[in-house]
Coordinates of C-alpha atoms in Angstrom, one line a residue:
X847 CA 79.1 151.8 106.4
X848 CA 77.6 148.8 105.3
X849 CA 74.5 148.3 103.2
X850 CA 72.1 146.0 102.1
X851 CA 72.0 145.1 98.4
X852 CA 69.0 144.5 96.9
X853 CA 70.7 143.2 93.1
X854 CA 68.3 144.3 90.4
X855 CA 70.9 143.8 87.2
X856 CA 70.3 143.0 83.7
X857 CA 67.8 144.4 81.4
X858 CA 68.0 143.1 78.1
X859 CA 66.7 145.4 75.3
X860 CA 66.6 146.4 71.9
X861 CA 66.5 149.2 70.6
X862 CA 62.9 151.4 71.2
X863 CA 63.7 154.6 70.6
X864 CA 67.1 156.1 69.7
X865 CA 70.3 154.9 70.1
X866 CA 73.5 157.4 70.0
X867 CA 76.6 156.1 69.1
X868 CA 78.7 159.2 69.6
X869 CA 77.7 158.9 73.5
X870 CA 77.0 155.7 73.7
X871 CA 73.7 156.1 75.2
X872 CA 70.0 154.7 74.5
X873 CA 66.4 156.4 75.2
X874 CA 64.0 154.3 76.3
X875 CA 60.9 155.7 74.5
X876 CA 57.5 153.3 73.2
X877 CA 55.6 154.0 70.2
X878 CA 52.3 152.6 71.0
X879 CA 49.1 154.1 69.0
X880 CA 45.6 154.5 69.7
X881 CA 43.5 150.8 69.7
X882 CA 46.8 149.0 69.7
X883 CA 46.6 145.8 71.8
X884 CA 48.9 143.9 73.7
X885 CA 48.1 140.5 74.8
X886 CA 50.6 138.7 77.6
X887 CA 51.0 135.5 79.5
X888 CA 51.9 136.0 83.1
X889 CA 53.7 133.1 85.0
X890 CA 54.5 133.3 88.5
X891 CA 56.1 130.6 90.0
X892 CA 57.2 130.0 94.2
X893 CA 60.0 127.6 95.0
X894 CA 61.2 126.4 98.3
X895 CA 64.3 125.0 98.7
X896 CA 67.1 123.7 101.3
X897 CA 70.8 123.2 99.9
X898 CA 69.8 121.2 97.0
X899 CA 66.8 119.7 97.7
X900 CA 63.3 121.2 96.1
X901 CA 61.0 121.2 99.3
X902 CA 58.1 123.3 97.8
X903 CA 57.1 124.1 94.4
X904 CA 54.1 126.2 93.3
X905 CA 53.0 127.8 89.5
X906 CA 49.9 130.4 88.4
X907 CA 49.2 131.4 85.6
X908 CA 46.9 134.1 83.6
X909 CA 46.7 136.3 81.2
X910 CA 47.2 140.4 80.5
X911 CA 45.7 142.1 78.0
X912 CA 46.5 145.5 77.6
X913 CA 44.6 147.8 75.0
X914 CA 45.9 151.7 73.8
X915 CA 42.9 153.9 74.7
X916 CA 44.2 156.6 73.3
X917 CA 47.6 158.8 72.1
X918 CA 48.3 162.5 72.5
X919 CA 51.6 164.2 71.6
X920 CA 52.2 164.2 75.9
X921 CA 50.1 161.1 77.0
X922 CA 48.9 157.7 76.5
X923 CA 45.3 155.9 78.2
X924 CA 45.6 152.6 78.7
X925 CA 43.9 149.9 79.9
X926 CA 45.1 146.7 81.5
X927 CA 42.8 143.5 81.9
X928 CA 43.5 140.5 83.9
X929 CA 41.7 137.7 85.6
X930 CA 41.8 137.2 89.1
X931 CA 44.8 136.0 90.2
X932 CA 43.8 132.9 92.3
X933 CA 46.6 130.5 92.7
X934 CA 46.3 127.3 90.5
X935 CA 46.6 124.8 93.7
X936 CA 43.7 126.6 94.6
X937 CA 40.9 124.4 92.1
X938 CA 37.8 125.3 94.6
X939 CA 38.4 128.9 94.6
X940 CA 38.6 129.0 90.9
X941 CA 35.6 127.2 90.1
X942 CA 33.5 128.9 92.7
X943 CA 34.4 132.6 90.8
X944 CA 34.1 130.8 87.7
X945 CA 30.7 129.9 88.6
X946 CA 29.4 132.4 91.0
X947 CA 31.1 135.6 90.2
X948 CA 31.7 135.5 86.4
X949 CA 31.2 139.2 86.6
X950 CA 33.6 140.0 88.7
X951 CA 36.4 137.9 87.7
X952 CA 38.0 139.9 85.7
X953 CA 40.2 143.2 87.2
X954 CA 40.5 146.4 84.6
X955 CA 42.6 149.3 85.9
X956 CA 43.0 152.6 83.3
X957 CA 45.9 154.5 83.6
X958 CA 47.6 157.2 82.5
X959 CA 51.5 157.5 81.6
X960 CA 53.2 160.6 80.1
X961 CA 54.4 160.5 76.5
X962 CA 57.7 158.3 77.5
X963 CA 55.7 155.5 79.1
X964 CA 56.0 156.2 82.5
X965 CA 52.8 155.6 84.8
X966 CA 51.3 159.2 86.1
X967 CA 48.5 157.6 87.9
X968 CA 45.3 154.9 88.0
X969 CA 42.3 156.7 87.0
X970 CA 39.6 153.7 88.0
X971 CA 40.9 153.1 91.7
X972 CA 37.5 154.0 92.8
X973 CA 35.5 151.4 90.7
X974 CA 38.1 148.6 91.1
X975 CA 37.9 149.1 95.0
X976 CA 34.5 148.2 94.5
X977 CA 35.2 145.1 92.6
X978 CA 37.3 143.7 95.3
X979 CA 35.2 144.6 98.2
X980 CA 32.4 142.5 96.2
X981 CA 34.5 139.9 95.6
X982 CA 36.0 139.8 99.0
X983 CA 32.3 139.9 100.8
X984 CA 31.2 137.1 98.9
X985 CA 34.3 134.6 99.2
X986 CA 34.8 135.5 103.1
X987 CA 31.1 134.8 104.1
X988 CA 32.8 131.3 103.0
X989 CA 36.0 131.4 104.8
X990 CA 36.6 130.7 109.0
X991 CA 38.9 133.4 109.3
X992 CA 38.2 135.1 112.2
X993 CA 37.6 138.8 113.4
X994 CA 40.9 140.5 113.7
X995 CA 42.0 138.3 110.0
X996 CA 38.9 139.9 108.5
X997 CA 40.0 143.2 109.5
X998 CA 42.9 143.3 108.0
X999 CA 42.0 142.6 104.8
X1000 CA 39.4 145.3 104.4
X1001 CA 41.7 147.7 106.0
X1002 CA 44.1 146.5 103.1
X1003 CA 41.3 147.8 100.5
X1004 CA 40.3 151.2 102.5
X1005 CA 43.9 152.1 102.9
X1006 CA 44.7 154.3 99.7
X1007 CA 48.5 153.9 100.3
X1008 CA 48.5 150.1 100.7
X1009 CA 46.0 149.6 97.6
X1010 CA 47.5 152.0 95.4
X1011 CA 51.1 149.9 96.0
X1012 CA 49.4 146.6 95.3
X1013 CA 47.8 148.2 92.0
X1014 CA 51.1 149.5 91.1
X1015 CA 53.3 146.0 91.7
X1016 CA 53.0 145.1 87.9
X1017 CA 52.9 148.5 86.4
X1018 CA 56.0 148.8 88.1
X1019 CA 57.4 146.1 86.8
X1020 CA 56.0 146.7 82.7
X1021 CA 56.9 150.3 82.6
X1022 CA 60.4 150.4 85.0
X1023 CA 62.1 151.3 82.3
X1024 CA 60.6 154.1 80.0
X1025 CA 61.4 157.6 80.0
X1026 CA 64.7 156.7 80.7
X1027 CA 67.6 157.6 79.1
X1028 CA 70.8 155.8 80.3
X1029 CA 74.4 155.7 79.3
X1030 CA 77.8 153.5 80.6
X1031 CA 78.6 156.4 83.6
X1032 CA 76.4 154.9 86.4
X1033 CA 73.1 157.1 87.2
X1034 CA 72.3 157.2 91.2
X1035 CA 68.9 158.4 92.7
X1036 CA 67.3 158.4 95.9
X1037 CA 63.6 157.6 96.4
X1038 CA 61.2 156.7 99.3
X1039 CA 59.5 153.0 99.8
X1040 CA 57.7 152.1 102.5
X1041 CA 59.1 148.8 104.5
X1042 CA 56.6 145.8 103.9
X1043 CA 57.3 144.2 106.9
X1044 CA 56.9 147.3 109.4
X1045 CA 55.0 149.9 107.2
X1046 CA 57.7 152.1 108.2
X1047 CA 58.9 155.0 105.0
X1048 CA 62.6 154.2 104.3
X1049 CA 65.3 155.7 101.5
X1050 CA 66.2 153.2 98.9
X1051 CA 69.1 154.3 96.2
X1052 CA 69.1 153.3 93.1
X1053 CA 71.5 153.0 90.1
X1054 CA 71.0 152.3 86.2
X1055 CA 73.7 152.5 83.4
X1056 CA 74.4 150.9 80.0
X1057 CA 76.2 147.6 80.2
X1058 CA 76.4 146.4 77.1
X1059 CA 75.3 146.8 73.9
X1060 CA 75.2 144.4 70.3
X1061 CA 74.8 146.8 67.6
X1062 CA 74.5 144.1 65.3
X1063 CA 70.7 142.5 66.6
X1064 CA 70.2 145.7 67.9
X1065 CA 70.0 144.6 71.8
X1066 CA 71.2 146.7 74.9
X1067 CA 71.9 145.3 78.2
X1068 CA 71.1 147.7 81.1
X1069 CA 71.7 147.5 84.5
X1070 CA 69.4 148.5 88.0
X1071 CA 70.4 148.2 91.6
X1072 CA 69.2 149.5 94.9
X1073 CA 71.0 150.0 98.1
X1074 CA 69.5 150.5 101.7
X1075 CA 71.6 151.4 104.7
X1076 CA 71.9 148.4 107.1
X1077 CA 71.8 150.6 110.1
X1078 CA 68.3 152.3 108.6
X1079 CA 67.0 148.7 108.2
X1080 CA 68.7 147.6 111.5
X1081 CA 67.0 149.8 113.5
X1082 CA 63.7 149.7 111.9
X1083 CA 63.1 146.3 112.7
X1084 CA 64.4 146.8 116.3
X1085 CA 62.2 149.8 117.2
X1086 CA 59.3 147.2 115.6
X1087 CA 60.4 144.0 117.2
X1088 CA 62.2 144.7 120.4
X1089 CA 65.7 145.5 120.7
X1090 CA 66.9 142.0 120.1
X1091 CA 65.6 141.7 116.8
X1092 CA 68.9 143.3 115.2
X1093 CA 70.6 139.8 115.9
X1094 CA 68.5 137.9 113.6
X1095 CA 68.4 140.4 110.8
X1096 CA 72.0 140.7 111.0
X1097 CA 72.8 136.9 110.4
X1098 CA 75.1 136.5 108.0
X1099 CA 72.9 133.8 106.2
X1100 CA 70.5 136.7 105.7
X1101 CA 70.7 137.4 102.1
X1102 CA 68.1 139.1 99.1
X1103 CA 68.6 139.3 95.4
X1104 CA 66.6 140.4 93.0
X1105 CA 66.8 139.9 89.3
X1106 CA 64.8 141.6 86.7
X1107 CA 65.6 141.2 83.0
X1108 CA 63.4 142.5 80.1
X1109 CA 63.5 142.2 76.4
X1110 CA 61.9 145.4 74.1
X1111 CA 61.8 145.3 70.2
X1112 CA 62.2 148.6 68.0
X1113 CA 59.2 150.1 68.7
X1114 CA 59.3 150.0 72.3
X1115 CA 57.3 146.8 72.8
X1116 CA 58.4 144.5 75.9
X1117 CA 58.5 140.9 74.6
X1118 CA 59.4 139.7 77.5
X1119 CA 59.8 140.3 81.3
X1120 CA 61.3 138.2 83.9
X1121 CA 60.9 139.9 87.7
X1122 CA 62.9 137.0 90.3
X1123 CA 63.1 137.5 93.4
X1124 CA 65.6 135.4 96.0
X1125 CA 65.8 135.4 99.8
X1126 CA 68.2 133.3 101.6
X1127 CA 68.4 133.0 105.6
X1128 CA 70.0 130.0 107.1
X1129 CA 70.2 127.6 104.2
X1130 CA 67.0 127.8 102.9
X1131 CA 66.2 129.5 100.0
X1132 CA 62.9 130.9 98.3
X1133 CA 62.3 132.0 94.7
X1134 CA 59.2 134.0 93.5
X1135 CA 59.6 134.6 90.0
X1136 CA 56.9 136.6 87.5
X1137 CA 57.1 136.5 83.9
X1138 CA 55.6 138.4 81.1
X1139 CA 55.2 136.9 77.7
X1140 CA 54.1 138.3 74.7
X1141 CA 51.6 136.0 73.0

């Protein structure tokens, strides 16, 4: 059976908690302590683009601060802090928040992650719900979008499943890799996602293992994909789009890869992280990238 490969390979790290050279194996663990602050750039950047030829080009940028709130032997509270992200081509946007809703401009979500790093839950969703409704009311009383447009979006805000996913995005992203502890024999698992396209749940696989490792600067090279069956996504589509959907989605031009690479330092701090994204379908390619950079 054939499946759809969604390529999510090299992770470049150093060492952050303990490496084993008997087994050949690294934990990837943070140290963070209480009222430690991390402060990041975050670039994303869209490109369009047909055989050679750059068609479309977009860049945002903003920052990420992210601030320890406290450390227990089995927790941490922390707190991330970003602007809005408004796209940079979009001036009259950004000067109208700048202006009119300096108070609302800037999006803080506090959450919780176990002693390894990895996220538990989001302990504000309530209040930052709030924010964007506000900021939404006042920046759609502006816009022409119609009815069924308007809808959506604050069906987007009341749904807990759809908000919580958009919340999670970059904490995905940041904290992917702690709590693991990975080796050179391939690790599998099985989780559930829901299909963005058709909202439908779906079964993804994933696998991680050691690829490499430079004992010398200390830096480890790990690996992430994740498989879904083509016939699972085959006939999801075509139970949403009509039965000759499956023709399109099986083109053989149809192709996604995704890249995600991030660098760590002994004590479990990410310097950087580079999240790209690449969909090809009948010689056009687009390329969303997001980058984290530590300041």
């Amino acid at each position: 059976m054939k499946e759809f490969l969604f390529y999510i390979i090299i992770f470049t790290t150093t060492l952050n908690a303990q490496y084993n050279k008997e087994n050949q194996s690294v934990d990837v663990i943070p140290y963070w302590n209480k009222d430690n602050v991390l402060k990041y750039k975050i670039i994303e950047t869209k490109i369009t683009h047909k055989q050679n030829d750059t068609i479309n080009k977009k860049s945002n940028s903003y920052d990420l601060k992210i601030s320890v709130l406290d450390s227990t032997a089995n927790s941490y509270t922390l707190k991330w802090e970003t602007n809005l992200n408004i796209p940079d081509d979009k001036p009259e946007i950004k000067n109208y928040i700048d202006k009119n809703l300096k108070e609302l401009n800037q999006i803080q979500i506090i959450y919780k992650t176990d002693e390894f790093g990895t996220v538990q839950e989001i302990i504000n969703k309530k209040e930052i719900k709030k924010t964007y409704k506000k900021v939404f009311d006042l920046l759609l009383n502006k816009s022409s979008l119609g009815e069924k447009e308007l809808k959506m979006i604050y069906q987007f805000i009341e749904n807990d499943e759809y908000f919580n996913n958009y919340l999670m995005q970059d904490l995905n992203q940041f904290h992917l890799f702690y709590g693991l502890s990975l080796n050179k024999t391939e690790q599998e698992d099985e989780i559930n996602f829901t299909n963005p396209i058709t909202q439908s749940p779906m079964l993804l696989k994933q696998r991680y293992r050691l690829i490499n490792i430079d004992e010398e600067n200390e830096i480890y090279i790990l690996s992430m994909s994740q498989t879904v069956d083509e016939n699972q996504f085959l006939e999801d589509f075509k139970t949403k789009f009509g039965k000759d959907f499956d023709k399109d989605i099986a083109n053989p031009n149809f192709n996604i890869n995704v890249l995600l690479k991030q660098t760590f330092n002994n004590s479990g701090i990410i310097l950087n992280s580079t999240y790209n994204t690449v969909v090809d379908y009948e010689g056009t390619t687009s390329t969303k990238l997001k980058e984290f950079i530590l300041k």
